[in-house]
Every structure is written in C-alpha cells, then in structure tokens.
Amino acid sequence: DSGVTQTPKHLITATGQRVTLRCSPRSGDLSVYWYQQSLDQGLQFLIQYYNGEERAKGNILERFSAQQFPDLHSELNLSSLELGDSALYFCASSDDRENEQFFGPGTRLTVL
Amino acid sequence: TQLLEQSPQFLSIQEGENLTVYCNSSSVFSSLQWYRQEPGEGPVLLVTVVTGGEVKKLKRLTFQFGDARKDSSLHITAAQPGDTGLYLCAGFPVGGSNYKLTFGKGTLLTVNP
C-alpha cells in the first residue's frame, strides 16, 4: 500500500460525458502528479500540482483539467469524453525532495 | 517518438532462468529509475541510478546505468514467479523539466513455475 488513494477504481461512461477522478496523496506529500496509461502510448505524464499550484504540464488535452485543493487532495476532470480516452489514470505523490513518486492503484476509465 | 525505448517488449521465461532487459535513449538523463507494476496496481519504484557507470544491486536484481547516462539495464538472476510484472524505466532528460518524468513503454515479464 503506497498510501495514495484513488477513487473510483472503475468508471464506465459514454462518449461526450464528463467525469471526475479523485486522488488523496500520502500524508505530508505536497506534490501530486497525474498520468495516463494506455497500451499504445504507455505511461504518459499529464500534469503536476505542488501545494495547490500547477507546477508542470505534460501532454494534457484541453478537454482535461485538474486542481489541487487546500487539503492537498486533487481531482482530474475529463470532459467531452471520446473512445480514445479509455485508459488507466494514475495519481502519484511525492514530498519536497521529489526524488520518488508513490503511485496510487489507478482508476480504469472505459468510454463506450 | 518514444524518448526511452525498452526491450524486449515481452519476455516469458521459466523459473530459475536469468534475464536482462534494456532501456535505451539517444538523450542524456540526469538519473534513471526502474519501476515494477503488477496487474491492477500502480508502479512501484525499485531503484534510482544517478552516476554514469553506476551498478546497484537489490537482492537478485542488478541495475546498471550506462557510462554516458543514455541507457540502463536490469538483470534478474534465478527469476521467480513473483518477479512477474511490467518493468518500466523512467527518467528526467538533461535540459528538460525536472518535474516531467518520462517513462518507457515497459517490458512485460512472465516467469512460469
């Protein structure tokens, strides 16, 4: 158990819909990272937040957005969903040193 | 284009065999990390290598960072079924962001009893 929790574990929805994925980091970790994992692209960095502020952005689509709240939990919002958005979405957290990221168990999103 | 290329993509071996998997790039990395991911779970960090030529051992696993810091290898001695999983290398390319961890696509290892 990494100490990072993600909900829900599975999500099935339809094209065009909007979903919110939630992540609670390890106690004391200020950084939260979001990744997308698919068979063809592998694990891709989406975005990082540090203590409530966006710190780094990867290949995140404009239809996707994230935020980190004062209690340090984070949400990833995916809108206008397409079939190709079906993937595993992982959240990770790290402390100030940011040498090691601890990954949550992921949310499996299926868009039908 | 994948910045980190891992090979082989799939590997199926018998218990007790030795194996090596590779992580290669044309870019220089400040450090490289190896993760193992089991089905239904997130990746778990195994090791970080920082210095060119560095060798680190973790029980039956030996990790090496290339002299030029462009490649790395993972060698497993006497593989066991518990070693089954997806092995991912990841790192921060020199000159890139210190916050965007780049992953390879991984090697899916199956160790048969």
Short mmCIF file of C-alpha atoms in Angstrom, two decimals:
data_model
loop_
_atom_site.label_atom_id
_atom_site.label_comp_id
_atom_site.label_asym_id
_atom_site.label_seq_id
_atom_site.Cartn_x
_atom_site.Cartn_y
_atom_site.Cartn_z
CA ASP A 1 0.00 0.00 0.00
CA SER A 2 1.62 3.23 -1.24
CA GLY A 3 -0.56 5.48 0.92
CA VAL A 4 -2.03 7.16 -2.17
CA THR A 5 -5.75 6.56 -2.66
CA GLN A 6 -7.76 6.98 -5.82
CA THR A 7 -11.48 6.81 -6.42
CA PRO A 8 -13.31 5.36 -8.16
CA LYS A 9 -11.43 2.20 -9.10
CA HIS A 10 -13.53 1.66 -12.21
CA LEU A 11 -15.62 4.07 -14.23
CA ILE A 12 -17.74 3.29 -17.26
CA THR A 13 -19.33 6.14 -19.16
CA ALA A 14 -20.44 7.21 -22.60
CA THR A 15 -18.87 9.45 -25.23
CA GLY A 16 -19.50 13.13 -24.67
CA GLN A 17 -19.82 12.78 -20.90
CA ARG A 18 -17.75 14.37 -18.15
CA VAL A 19 -16.12 12.55 -15.23
CA THR A 20 -14.07 13.48 -12.17
CA LEU A 21 -11.29 11.33 -10.78
CA ARG A 22 -10.14 11.87 -7.23
CA CYS A 23 -6.77 11.40 -5.56
CA SER A 24 -5.60 11.70 -1.97
CA PRO A 25 -1.81 11.88 -1.63
CA ARG A 26 0.33 10.32 1.07
CA SER A 27 0.21 12.17 4.35
CA GLY A 28 2.61 15.11 4.19
CA ASP A 29 3.25 14.98 0.44
CA LEU A 30 2.77 18.34 -1.25
CA SER A 31 3.16 17.23 -4.88
CA VAL A 32 0.52 15.39 -6.86
CA TYR A 33 1.03 14.04 -10.37
CA TRP A 34 -1.47 12.67 -12.86
CA TYR A 35 -0.60 10.08 -15.51
CA GLN A 36 -2.50 8.29 -18.26
CA GLN A 37 -1.56 4.72 -19.16
CA SER A 38 -2.71 3.09 -22.40
CA LEU A 39 -1.46 0.09 -24.32
CA ASP A 40 -0.20 2.07 -27.29
CA GLN A 41 1.24 5.14 -25.51
CA GLY A 42 2.43 3.65 -22.23
CA LEU A 43 2.53 5.82 -19.12
CA GLN A 44 2.25 9.49 -20.04
CA PHE A 45 2.69 12.42 -17.66
CA LEU A 46 -0.30 14.75 -17.69
CA ILE A 47 0.15 17.41 -15.02
CA GLN A 48 1.71 18.15 -11.62
CA TYR A 49 0.48 20.28 -8.73
CA TYR A 50 2.58 21.43 -5.81
CA ASN A 51 0.85 22.75 -2.71
CA GLY A 52 -2.17 23.90 -4.70
CA GLU A 53 -0.33 25.44 -7.65
CA GLU A 54 0.23 23.97 -11.10
CA ARG A 55 3.95 23.22 -11.48
CA ALA A 56 4.37 21.27 -14.71
CA LYS A 57 2.23 20.31 -17.65
CA GLY A 58 2.69 17.38 -19.99
CA ASN A 59 0.60 16.10 -22.87
CA ILE A 60 -2.70 17.01 -21.30
CA LEU A 61 -5.61 17.67 -23.63
CA GLU A 62 -7.58 20.91 -23.37
CA ARG A 63 -10.65 18.82 -22.52
CA PHE A 64 -8.86 17.71 -19.36
CA SER A 65 -8.24 19.86 -16.30
CA ALA A 66 -7.03 19.31 -12.78
CA GLN A 67 -6.81 21.09 -9.48
CA GLN A 68 -5.34 20.58 -6.03
CA PHE A 69 -7.36 21.68 -3.03
CA PRO A 70 -6.17 23.21 0.28
CA ASP A 71 -6.32 19.79 1.95
CA LEU A 72 -3.93 18.64 -0.85
CA HIS A 73 -6.29 16.17 -2.48
CA SER A 74 -6.54 16.51 -6.24
CA GLU A 75 -9.16 15.99 -8.89
CA LEU A 76 -8.75 15.32 -12.59
CA ASN A 77 -11.70 16.39 -14.72
CA LEU A 78 -12.20 14.81 -18.12
CA SER A 79 -14.88 16.27 -20.37
CA SER A 80 -16.36 15.63 -23.83
CA LEU A 81 -15.07 12.10 -23.48
CA GLU A 82 -14.01 10.15 -26.56
CA LEU A 83 -13.45 6.44 -27.06
CA GLY A 84 -9.70 7.08 -27.12
CA ASP A 85 -9.79 8.44 -23.58
CA SER A 86 -10.31 4.91 -22.29
CA ALA A 87 -7.22 4.19 -20.20
CA LEU A 88 -5.83 3.77 -16.72
CA TYR A 89 -5.36 7.05 -14.88
CA PHE A 90 -2.81 7.12 -12.10
CA CYS A 91 -2.15 9.66 -9.44
CA ALA A 92 1.20 9.82 -7.68
CA SER A 93 2.53 11.95 -4.86
CA SER A 94 5.93 12.93 -3.56
CA ASP A 95 7.47 15.01 -0.83
CA ASP A 96 9.53 18.20 -1.18
CA ARG A 97 12.57 16.33 -2.46
CA GLU A 98 10.53 14.84 -5.33
CA ASN A 99 13.03 12.01 -5.82
CA GLU A 100 10.48 9.27 -5.50
CA GLN A 101 6.88 9.21 -6.63
CA PHE A 102 4.38 6.93 -4.92
CA PHE A 103 1.61 5.76 -7.19
CA GLY A 104 -1.98 5.07 -6.34
CA PRO A 105 -3.84 1.96 -7.59
CA GLY A 106 -5.34 3.86 -10.54
CA THR A 107 -8.77 4.45 -11.99
CA ARG A 108 -9.75 2.41 -15.03
CA LEU A 109 -11.89 4.56 -17.31
CA THR A 110 -13.92 2.93 -20.05
CA VAL A 111 -15.69 5.16 -22.55
CA LEU A 112 -18.38 3.38 -24.58
CA THR B 1 8.80 9.03 -30.94
CA GLN B 2 9.48 7.37 -27.61
CA LEU B 3 12.33 9.01 -25.68
CA LEU B 4 13.03 5.84 -23.73
CA GLU B 5 12.97 2.59 -25.69
CA GLN B 6 12.65 -0.62 -23.72
CA SER B 7 13.44 -4.09 -24.99
CA PRO B 8 12.26 -6.68 -25.23
CA GLN B 9 8.61 -5.68 -25.12
CA PHE B 10 7.57 -9.14 -23.88
CA LEU B 11 9.60 -11.85 -22.16
CA SER B 12 8.38 -15.24 -20.99
CA ILE B 13 10.84 -17.48 -19.17
CA GLN B 14 10.98 -20.45 -16.80
CA GLU B 15 11.64 -20.18 -13.10
CA GLY B 16 15.36 -20.23 -12.36
CA GLU B 17 16.49 -18.61 -15.62
CA ASN B 18 18.44 -15.37 -15.82
CA LEU B 19 17.33 -12.40 -17.90
CA THR B 20 18.30 -8.89 -18.88
CA VAL B 21 16.03 -6.09 -20.03
CA TYR B 22 17.19 -2.86 -21.56
CA CYS B 23 16.28 0.81 -21.54
CA ASN B 24 17.87 2.94 -24.25
CA SER B 25 17.76 6.55 -25.36
CA SER B 26 19.59 8.95 -27.61
CA SER B 27 19.22 11.58 -24.87
CA VAL B 28 21.25 12.00 -21.69
CA PHE B 29 19.38 11.59 -18.41
CA SER B 30 20.27 13.12 -15.04
CA SER B 31 19.01 9.91 -13.45
CA LEU B 32 17.05 6.83 -14.38
CA GLN B 33 14.55 4.93 -12.30
CA TRP B 34 13.18 1.41 -12.59
CA TYR B 35 9.63 0.57 -11.54
CA ARG B 36 7.70 -2.69 -11.38
CA GLN B 37 3.97 -2.67 -11.97
CA GLU B 38 1.73 -5.62 -11.15
CA PRO B 39 -1.74 -6.09 -12.63
CA GLY B 40 -4.33 -3.81 -11.05
CA GLU B 41 -1.75 -1.74 -9.23
CA GLY B 42 0.35 1.35 -9.76
CA PRO B 43 4.10 1.27 -10.49
CA VAL B 44 6.41 0.79 -7.52
CA LEU B 45 9.91 2.28 -7.53
CA LEU B 46 12.70 -0.32 -7.37
CA VAL B 47 15.81 1.81 -7.74
CA THR B 48 17.24 5.13 -8.89
CA VAL B 49 20.63 5.31 -10.62
CA VAL B 50 22.32 8.67 -10.84
CA THR B 51 26.02 8.31 -11.77
CA GLY B 52 27.23 7.08 -15.16
CA GLY B 53 28.55 3.54 -14.81
CA GLU B 54 26.75 3.03 -11.51
CA VAL B 55 25.72 -0.50 -10.55
CA LYS B 56 23.12 -1.15 -7.86
CA LYS B 57 22.00 -4.50 -6.52
CA LEU B 58 18.68 -5.30 -4.92
CA LYS B 59 18.73 -8.98 -3.91
CA ARG B 60 18.59 -10.88 -7.23
CA LEU B 61 18.17 -7.70 -9.29
CA THR B 62 21.17 -5.80 -10.68
CA PHE B 63 20.71 -2.36 -12.23
CA GLN B 64 23.33 -0.60 -14.34
CA PHE B 65 23.45 2.95 -15.64
CA GLY B 66 25.42 3.46 -18.84
CA ASP B 67 28.63 5.46 -18.75
CA ALA B 68 27.10 8.14 -20.98
CA ARG B 69 23.87 8.15 -18.94
CA LYS B 70 21.81 7.31 -22.02
CA ASP B 71 20.92 3.75 -21.21
CA SER B 72 20.31 1.32 -18.39
CA SER B 73 19.83 -2.39 -17.89
CA LEU B 74 18.13 -4.61 -15.36
CA HIS B 75 19.44 -8.14 -14.83
CA ILE B 76 17.49 -10.69 -12.81
CA THR B 77 19.24 -13.81 -11.57
CA ALA B 78 17.30 -17.03 -10.97
CA ALA B 79 13.93 -15.49 -11.78
CA GLN B 80 10.95 -16.48 -9.66
CA PRO B 81 7.19 -16.32 -10.43
CA GLY B 82 6.96 -13.39 -8.01
CA ASP B 83 9.13 -11.37 -10.40
CA THR B 84 6.30 -11.38 -12.94
CA GLY B 85 5.19 -7.89 -13.85
CA LEU B 86 5.69 -4.88 -16.09
CA TYR B 87 9.14 -3.34 -15.69
CA LEU B 88 9.28 0.35 -16.53
CA CYS B 89 12.25 2.65 -16.81
CA ALA B 90 11.78 6.38 -16.33
CA GLY B 91 13.89 9.47 -16.02
CA PHE B 92 14.42 13.18 -16.34
CA PRO B 93 16.25 14.11 -19.56
CA VAL B 94 19.03 16.65 -19.15
CA GLY B 95 17.83 20.03 -20.37
CA GLY B 96 14.22 19.12 -19.84
CA SER B 97 11.87 19.81 -16.97
CA ASN B 98 12.89 18.50 -13.56
CA TYR B 99 9.25 17.68 -12.91
CA LYS B 100 8.18 15.73 -16.03
CA LEU B 101 9.11 12.11 -15.51
CA THR B 102 9.40 10.32 -18.87
CA PHE B 103 8.55 6.62 -18.97
CA GLY B 104 9.40 3.89 -21.43
CA LYS B 105 6.60 1.56 -22.54
CA GLY B 106 7.94 -1.24 -20.41
CA THR B 107 8.92 -4.90 -20.60
CA LEU B 108 6.20 -7.35 -19.62
CA LEU B 109 7.92 -10.26 -17.86
CA THR B 110 6.24 -13.58 -17.18
CA VAL B 111 8.07 -16.15 -15.07
CA ASN B 112 6.49 -19.56 -15.35
CA PRO B 113 6.79 -22.05 -12.46
#
